[in-house]
Tab-separated table of C-alpha atoms and ligand atoms in Angstrom:
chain	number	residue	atom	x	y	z
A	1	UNK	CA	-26.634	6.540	-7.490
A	2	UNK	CA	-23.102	5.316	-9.032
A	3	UNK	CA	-22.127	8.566	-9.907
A	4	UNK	CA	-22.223	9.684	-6.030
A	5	UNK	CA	-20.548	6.380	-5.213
A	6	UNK	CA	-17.485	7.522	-7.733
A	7	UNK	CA	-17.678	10.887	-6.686
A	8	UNK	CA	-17.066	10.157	-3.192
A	9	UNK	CA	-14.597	7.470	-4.081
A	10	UNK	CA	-12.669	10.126	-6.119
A	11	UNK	CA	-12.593	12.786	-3.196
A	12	UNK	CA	-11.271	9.726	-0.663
A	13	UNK	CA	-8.115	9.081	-3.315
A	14	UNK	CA	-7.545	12.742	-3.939
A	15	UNK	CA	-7.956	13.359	-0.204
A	16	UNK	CA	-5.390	10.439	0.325
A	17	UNK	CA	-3.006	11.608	-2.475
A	18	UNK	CA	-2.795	15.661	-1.271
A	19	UNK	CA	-3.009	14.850	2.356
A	20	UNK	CA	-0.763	11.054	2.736
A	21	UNK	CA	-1.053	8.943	5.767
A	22	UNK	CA	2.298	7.831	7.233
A	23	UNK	CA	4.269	9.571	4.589
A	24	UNK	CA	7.309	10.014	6.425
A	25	UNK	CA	10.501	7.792	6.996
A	26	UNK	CA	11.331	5.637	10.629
A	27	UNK	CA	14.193	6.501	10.979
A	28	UNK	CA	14.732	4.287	14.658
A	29	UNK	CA	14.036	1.542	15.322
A	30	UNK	CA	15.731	0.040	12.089
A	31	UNK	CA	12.991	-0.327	9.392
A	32	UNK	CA	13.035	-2.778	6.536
A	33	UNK	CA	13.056	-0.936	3.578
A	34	UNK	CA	12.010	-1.341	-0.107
A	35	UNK	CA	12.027	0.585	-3.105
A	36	UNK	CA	9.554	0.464	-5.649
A	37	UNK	CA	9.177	1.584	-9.244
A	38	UNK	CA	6.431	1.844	-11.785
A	39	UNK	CA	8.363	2.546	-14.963
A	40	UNK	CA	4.919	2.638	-17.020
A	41	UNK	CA	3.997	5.875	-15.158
A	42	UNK	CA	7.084	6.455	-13.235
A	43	UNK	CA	6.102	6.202	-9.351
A	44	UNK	CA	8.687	5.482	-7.041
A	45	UNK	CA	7.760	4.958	-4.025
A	46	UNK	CA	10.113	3.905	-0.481
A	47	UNK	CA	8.408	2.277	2.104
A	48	UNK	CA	9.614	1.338	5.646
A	49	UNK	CA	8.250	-1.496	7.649
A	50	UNK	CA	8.847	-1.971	11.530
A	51	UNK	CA	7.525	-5.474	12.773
A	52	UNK	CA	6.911	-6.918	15.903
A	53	UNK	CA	7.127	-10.254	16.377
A	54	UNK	CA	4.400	-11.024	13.461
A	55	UNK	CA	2.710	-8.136	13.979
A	56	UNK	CA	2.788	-4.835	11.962
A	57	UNK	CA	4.220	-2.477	14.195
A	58	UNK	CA	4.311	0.428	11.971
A	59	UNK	CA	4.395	1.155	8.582
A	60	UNK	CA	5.439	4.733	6.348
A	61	UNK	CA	6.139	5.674	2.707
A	62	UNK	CA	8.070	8.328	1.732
A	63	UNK	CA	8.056	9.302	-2.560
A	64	UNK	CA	6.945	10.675	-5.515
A	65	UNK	CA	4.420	9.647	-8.486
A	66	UNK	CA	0.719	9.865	-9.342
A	67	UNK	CA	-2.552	10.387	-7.211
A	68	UNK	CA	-3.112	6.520	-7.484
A	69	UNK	CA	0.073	5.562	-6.594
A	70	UNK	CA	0.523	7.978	-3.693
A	71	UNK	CA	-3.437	7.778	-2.030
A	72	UNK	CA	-2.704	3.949	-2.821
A	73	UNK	CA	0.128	3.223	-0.435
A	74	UNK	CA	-1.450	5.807	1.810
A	75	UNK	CA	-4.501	3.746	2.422
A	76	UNK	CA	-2.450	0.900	2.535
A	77	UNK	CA	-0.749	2.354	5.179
A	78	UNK	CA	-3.679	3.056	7.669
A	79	UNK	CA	-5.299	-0.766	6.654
A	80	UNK	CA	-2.562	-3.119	7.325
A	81	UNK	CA	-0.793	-0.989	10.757
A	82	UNK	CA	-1.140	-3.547	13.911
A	83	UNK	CA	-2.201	-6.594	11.448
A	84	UNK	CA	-0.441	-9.589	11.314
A	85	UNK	CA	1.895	-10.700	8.618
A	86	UNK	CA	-0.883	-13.212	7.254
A	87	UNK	CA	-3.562	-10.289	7.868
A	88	UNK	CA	-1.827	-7.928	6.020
A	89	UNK	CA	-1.022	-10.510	2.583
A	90	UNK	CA	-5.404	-11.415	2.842
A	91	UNK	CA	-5.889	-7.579	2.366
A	92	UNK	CA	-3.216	-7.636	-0.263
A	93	UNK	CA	-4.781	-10.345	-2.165
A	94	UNK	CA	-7.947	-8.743	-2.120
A	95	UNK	CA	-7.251	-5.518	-2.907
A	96	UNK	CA	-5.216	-6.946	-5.940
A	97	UNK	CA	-8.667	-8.890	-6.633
A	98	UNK	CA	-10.851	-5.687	-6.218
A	99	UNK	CA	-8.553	-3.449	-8.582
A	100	UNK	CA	-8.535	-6.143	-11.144
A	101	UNK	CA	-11.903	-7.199	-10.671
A	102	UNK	CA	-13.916	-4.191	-9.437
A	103	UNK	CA	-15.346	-6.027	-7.084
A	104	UNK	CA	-15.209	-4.376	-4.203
A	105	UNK	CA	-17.953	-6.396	-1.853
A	106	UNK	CA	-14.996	-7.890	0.455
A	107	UNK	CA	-14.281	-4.358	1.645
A	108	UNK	CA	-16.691	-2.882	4.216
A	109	UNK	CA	-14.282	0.074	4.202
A	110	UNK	CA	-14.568	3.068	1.419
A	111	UNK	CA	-11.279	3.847	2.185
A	112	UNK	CA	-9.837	0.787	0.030
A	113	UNK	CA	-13.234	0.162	-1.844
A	114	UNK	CA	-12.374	3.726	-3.016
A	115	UNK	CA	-9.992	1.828	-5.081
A	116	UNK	CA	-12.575	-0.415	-7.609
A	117	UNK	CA	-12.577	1.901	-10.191
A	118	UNK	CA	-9.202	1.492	-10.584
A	119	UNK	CA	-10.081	-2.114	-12.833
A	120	UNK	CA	-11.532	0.424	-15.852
A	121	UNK	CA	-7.673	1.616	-15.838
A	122	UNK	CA	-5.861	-1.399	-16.205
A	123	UNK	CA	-2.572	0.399	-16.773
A	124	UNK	CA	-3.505	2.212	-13.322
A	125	UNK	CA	-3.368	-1.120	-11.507
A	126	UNK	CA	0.150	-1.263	-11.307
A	127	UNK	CA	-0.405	2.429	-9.621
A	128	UNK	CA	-2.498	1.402	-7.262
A	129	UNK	CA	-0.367	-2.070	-6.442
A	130	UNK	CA	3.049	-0.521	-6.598
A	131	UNK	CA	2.854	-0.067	-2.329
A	132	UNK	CA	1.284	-2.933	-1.763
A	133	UNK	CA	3.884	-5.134	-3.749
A	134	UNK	CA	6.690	-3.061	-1.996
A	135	UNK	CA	4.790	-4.253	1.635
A	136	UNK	CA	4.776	-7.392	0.320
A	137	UNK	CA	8.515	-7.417	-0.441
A	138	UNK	CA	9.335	-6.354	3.353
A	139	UNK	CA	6.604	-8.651	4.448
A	140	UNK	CA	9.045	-11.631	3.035
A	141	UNK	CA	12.250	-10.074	4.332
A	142	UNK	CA	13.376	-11.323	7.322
A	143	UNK	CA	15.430	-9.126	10.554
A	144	UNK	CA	18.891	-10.517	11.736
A	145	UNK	CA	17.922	-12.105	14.945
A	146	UNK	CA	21.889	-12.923	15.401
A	147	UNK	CA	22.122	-10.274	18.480
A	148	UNK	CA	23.993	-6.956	17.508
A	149	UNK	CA	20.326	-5.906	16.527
A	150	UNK	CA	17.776	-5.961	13.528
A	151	UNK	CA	19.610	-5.473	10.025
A	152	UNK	CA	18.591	-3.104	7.510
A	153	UNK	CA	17.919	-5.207	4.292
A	154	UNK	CA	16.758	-2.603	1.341
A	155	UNK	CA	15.264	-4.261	-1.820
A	156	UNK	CA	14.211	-2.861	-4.714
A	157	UNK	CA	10.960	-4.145	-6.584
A	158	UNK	CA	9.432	-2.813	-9.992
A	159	UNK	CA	5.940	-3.935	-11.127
A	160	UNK	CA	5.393	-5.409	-13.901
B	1	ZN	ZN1	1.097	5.949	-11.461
C-alpha cells in the first residue's frame, strides 16, 4: 500500500520536474523578482511574483537545478496563484512542516503531499524549500506605490 503511495508521489515530482508549471518569466506588468541558490546541490532558481492588491496575481520561475528543486517551485507555483499574501505564507509553513516532518495529513492535495518523502532526505529539504523561501522573499517585498509605477526590487536569497 505505501509503495503505490511513493510510486505515485514519485511520478507527480518527476511529472512536475520534466513538464514545469509557470516556468517562464513576466516580463509586463513589472514582477518582483528573487533569486535563489542552493549551494549544497547547486539549484538556482528566479522567480517572479505579480500581486494584486494582497492577492497573488500570478506567479513563474524560470532556472536550473534538481528534480526536487524544479517540480518543487513548480507545484508551488499552481498552489499559491490567486491566494492571498497570508494564504500563501500558511501553505508555506506547512509545506516546510510536511518536508521536515513527513506529515503530510494537512494536505488534501497529492500534488504537494507528493512532497513528504522529501523528510527521509534531509539535505533534499533545502531542494524542495529553495522556491518557496524565494516566494517568501517577494512575499515581504513591497511595490513603489509613489506613482511613476511598481518598482522592480530583485533580491537574492540562499538557503541555508
Ligand atoms: Zn537540489
Amino acid at each position: 500500500m505505501f509503495g503505490d503511495l511513493d510510486d505515485l508521489y514519485q511520478d507527480i515530482i518527476l511529472d512536475y520536474s520534466r513538464n514545469p508549471r509557470n516556468f517562464r518569466k513576466i516580463e509586463s506588468p513589472p514582477a518582483r523578482v528573487v533569486e535563489g541558490h542552493n549551494p549544497l546541490c547547486g539549484d538556482e532558481l528566479t522567480l517572479y511574483l505579480l500581486m494584486d492588491g494582497d492577492v497573488v496575481r500570478d506567479v513563474a520561475f524560470e532556472g536550473a537545478g534538481c528534480a526536487i528543486s524544479k517540480a518543487s517551485a513548480s507545484a508551488m507555483t499552481t498552489a499559491v496563484k490567486g491566494k492571498t499574501r497570508s494564504e500563501a505564507l500558511k501553505v508555506l509553513e506547512n509545506f516546510h512542516d510536511m518536508v521536515t516532518s513527513g506529515n503530510a495529513e494537512v494536505f488534501e492535495d497529492d500534488k504537494l503531499a507528493a512532497f513528504s518523502g522529501v523528510h527521509k532526505f534531509p539535505a533534499r529539504v533545502k531542494c524542495a524549500m529553495l522556491g518557496w523561501r524565494a516566494l517568501e522573499s517577494s512575499l515581504s517585498s513591497t511595490d513603489d506605490e509613489s506613482g511613476a509605477g511598481v518598482s522592480v526590487e530583485k533580491k537574492t536569497i540562499t538557503t541555508e
